[in-house]
mmCIF file of C-alpha atoms in Angstrom:
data_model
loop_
_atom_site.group_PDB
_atom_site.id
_atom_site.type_symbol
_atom_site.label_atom_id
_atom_site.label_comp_id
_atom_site.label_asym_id
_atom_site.label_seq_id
_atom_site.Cartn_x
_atom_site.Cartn_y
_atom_site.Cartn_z
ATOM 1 C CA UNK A 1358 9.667 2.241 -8.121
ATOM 2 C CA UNK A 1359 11.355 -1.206 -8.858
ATOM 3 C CA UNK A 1360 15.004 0.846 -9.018
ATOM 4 C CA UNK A 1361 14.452 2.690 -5.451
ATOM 5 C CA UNK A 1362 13.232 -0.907 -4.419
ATOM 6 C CA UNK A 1363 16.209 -2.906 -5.510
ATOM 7 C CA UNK A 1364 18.681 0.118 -4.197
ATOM 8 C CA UNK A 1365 17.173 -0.394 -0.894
ATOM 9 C CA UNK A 1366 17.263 -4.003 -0.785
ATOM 10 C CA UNK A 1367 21.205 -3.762 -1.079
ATOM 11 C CA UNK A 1368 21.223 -1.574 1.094
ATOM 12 C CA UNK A 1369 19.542 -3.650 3.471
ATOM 13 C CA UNK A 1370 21.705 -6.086 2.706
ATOM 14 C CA UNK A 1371 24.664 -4.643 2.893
ATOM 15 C CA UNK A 1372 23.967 -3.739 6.401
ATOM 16 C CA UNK A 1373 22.581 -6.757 7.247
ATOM 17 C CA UNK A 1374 25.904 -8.130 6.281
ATOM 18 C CA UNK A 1375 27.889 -6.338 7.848
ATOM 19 C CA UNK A 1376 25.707 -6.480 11.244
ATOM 20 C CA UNK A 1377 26.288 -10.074 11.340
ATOM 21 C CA UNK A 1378 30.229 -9.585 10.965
ATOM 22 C CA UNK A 1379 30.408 -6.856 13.465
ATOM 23 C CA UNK A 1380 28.308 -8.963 15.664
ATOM 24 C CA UNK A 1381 30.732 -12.118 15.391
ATOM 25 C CA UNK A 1382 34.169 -10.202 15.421
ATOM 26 C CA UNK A 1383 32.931 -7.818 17.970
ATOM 27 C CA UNK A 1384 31.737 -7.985 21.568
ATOM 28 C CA UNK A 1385 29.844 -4.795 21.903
ATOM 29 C CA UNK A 1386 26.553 -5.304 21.618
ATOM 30 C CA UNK A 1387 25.318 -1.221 20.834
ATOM 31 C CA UNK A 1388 27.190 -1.319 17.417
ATOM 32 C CA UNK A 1389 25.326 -4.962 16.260
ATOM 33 C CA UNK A 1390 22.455 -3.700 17.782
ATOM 34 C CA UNK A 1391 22.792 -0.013 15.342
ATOM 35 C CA UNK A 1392 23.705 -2.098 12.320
ATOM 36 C CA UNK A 1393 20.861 -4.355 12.809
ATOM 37 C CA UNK A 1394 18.223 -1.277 13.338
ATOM 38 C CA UNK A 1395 19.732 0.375 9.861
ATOM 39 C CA UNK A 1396 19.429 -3.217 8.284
ATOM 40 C CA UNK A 1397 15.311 -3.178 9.661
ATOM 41 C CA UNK A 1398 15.048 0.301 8.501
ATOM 42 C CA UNK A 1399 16.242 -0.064 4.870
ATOM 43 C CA UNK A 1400 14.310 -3.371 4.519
ATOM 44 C CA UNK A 1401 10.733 -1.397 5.265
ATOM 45 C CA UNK A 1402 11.885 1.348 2.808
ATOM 46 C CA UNK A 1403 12.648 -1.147 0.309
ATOM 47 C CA UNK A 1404 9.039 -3.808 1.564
ATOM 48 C CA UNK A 1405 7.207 -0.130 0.891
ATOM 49 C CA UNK A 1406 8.494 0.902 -2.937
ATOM 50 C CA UNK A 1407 7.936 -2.861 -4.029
ATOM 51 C CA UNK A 1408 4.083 -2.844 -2.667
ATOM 52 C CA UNK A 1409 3.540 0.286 -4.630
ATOM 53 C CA UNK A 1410 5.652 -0.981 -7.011
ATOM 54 C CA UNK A 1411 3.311 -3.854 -7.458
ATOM 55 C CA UNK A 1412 0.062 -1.625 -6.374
ATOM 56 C CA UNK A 1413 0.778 1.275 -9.169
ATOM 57 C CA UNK A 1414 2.885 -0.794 -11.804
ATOM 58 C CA UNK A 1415 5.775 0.464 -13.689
ATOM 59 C CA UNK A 1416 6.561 4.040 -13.719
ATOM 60 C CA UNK A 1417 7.536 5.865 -17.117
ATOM 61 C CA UNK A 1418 11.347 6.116 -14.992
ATOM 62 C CA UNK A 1419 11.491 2.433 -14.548
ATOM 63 C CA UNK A 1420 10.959 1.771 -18.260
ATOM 64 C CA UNK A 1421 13.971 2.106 -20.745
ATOM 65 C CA UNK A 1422 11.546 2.979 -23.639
ATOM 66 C CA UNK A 1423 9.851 5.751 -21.561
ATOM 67 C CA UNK A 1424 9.702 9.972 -23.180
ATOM 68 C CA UNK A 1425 10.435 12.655 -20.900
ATOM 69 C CA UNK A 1426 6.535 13.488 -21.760
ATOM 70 C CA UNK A 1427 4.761 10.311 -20.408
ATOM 71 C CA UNK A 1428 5.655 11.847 -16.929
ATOM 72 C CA UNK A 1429 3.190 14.423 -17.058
ATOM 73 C CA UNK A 1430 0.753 15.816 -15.142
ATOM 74 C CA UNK A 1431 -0.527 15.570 -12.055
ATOM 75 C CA UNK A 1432 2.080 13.471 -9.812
ATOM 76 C CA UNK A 1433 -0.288 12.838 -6.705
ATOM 77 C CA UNK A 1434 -2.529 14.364 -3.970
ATOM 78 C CA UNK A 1435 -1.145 16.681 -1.221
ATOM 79 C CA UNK A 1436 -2.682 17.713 1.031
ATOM 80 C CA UNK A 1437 -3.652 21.512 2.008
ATOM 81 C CA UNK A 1438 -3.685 21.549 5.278
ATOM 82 C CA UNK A 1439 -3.441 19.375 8.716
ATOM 83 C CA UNK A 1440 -3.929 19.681 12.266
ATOM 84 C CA UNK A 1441 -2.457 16.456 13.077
ATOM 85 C CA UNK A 1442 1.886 17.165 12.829
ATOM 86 C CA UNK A 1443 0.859 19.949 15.536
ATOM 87 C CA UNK A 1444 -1.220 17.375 17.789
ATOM 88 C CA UNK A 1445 1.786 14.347 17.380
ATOM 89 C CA UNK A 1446 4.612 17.202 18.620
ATOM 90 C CA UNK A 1447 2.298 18.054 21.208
ATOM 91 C CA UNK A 1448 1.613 14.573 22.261
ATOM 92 C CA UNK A 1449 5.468 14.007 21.971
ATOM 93 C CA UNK A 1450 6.411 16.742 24.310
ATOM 94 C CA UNK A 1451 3.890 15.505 26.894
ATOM 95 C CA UNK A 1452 5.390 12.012 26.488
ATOM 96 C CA UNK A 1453 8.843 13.284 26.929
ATOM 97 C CA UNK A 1454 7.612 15.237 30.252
ATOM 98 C CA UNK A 1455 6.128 11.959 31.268
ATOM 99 C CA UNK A 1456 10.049 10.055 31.342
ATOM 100 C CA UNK A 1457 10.692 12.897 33.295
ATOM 101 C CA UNK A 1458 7.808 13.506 35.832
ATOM 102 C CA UNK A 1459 5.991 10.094 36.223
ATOM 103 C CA UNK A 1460 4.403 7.168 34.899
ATOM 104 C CA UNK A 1461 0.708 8.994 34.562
ATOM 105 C CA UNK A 1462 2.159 11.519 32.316
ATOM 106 C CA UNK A 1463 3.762 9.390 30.094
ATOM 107 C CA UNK A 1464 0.902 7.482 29.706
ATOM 108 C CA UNK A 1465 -1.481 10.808 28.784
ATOM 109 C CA UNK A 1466 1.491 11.493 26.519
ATOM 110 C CA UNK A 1467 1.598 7.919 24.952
ATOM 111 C CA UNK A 1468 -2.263 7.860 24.215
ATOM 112 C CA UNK A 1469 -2.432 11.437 22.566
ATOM 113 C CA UNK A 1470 0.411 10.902 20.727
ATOM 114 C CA UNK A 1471 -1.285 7.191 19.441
ATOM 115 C CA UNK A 1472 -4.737 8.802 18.675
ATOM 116 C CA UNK A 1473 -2.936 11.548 16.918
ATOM 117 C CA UNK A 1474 -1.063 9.128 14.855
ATOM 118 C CA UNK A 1475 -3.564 7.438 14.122
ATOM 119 C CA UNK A 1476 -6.052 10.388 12.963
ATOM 120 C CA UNK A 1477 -2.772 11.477 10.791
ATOM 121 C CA UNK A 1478 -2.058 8.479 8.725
ATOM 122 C CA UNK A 1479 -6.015 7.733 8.348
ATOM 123 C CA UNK A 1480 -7.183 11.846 7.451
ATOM 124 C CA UNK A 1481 -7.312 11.199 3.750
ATOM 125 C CA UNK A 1482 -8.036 7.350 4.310
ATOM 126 C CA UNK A 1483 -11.817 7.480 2.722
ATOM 127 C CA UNK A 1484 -10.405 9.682 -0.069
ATOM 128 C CA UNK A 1485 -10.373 7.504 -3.048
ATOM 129 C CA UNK A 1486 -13.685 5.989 -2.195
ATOM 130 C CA UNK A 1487 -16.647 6.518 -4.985
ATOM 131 C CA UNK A 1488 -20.243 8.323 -4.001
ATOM 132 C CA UNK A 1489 -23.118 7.506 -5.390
ATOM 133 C CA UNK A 1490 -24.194 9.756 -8.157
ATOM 134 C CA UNK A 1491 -27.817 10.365 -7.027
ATOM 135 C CA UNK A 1492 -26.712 10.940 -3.391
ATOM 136 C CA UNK A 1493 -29.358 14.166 -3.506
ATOM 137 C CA UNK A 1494 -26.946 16.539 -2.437
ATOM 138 C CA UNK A 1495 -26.873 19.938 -3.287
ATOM 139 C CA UNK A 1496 -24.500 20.104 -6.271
ATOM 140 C CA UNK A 1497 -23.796 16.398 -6.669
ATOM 141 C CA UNK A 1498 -24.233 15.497 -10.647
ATOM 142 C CA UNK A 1499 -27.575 13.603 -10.772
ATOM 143 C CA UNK A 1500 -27.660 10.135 -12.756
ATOM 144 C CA UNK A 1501 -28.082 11.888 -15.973
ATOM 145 C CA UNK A 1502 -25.243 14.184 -15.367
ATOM 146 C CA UNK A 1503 -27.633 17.484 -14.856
ATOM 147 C CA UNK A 1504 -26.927 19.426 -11.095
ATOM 148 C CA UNK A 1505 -29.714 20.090 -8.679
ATOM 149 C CA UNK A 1506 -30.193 22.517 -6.111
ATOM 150 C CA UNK A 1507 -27.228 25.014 -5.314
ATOM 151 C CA UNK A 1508 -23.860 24.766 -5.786
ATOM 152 C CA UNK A 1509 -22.480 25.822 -1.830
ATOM 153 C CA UNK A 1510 -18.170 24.828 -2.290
ATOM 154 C CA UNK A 1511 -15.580 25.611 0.156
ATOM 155 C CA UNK A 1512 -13.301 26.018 -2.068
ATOM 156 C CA UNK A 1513 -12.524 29.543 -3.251
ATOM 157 C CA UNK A 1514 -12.071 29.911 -7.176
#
């Protein structure tokens, strides 16, 4: 990701660039304030590909030496399913009634829509994390690799 990271660093700087001329030539303040918001927006696009950048390493695109096969298999997890786009709309519309009908609504709409954000970004947080292998669950692998008790998935085959 260290190409989408530098692309997005110029482009953060070319608008912080030009925010600062538009800001000293001009005397509107919504145009600065636009440029300035695009400038923020690029630079947390670009902050985000050089932590993964850094977190995952070098991707077989980044490297000049790199076969079109090294890019195979799986590319990530996605998920199946969620409830939580639903519940952050739903929370958004009850905000957006809350500008229009009152304080007390828009605070209802501000707190589902922060408890729904927050069970969206953190759904798959505890993913990655390792289990035991003698947790003594039905269809866990034991420590010597053999499964006990019944096998009971959700998932269909």
């Amino acid at each position: 990701m260290r190409t989408e990271a530098r692309l997005f660093t110029g482009v953060a700087a070319f608008f912080a660039a030009t925010a600062v001329l538009y800001g000293w030539w001009s005397a509107e303040p919504a145009g600065t304030a636009a440029l300035t918001v695009a400038f923020l927006m690029a630079s947390l696009v670009a902050f985000f590909f050089r932590v993964q950048h850094r977190k995952r390493g070098p991707r077989p695109q980044d490297r000049d030496d790199a076969e079109v096969a090294d890019s195979a298999g799986p590319l990530d997890f996605f998920p199946p399913h969620s409830p939580w786009p639903v519940t952050i709309a739903l929370g958004a519309v009850v905000l957006a009634l809350g500008v229009v009908y009152g304080l007390w609504l828009a605070l209802i709409g501000f707190g589902v829509l922060a408890f729904t954000v927050f069970g969206f970004v953190f759904q798959y947080a505890g993913r990655g994390a390792q289990r035991p292998s003698s947790s003594g669950e039905p269809g866990e692998p034991d420590a010597d690799g053999s499964r006990s008790g019944s096998s009971t998935s959700a998932r269909s085959p």
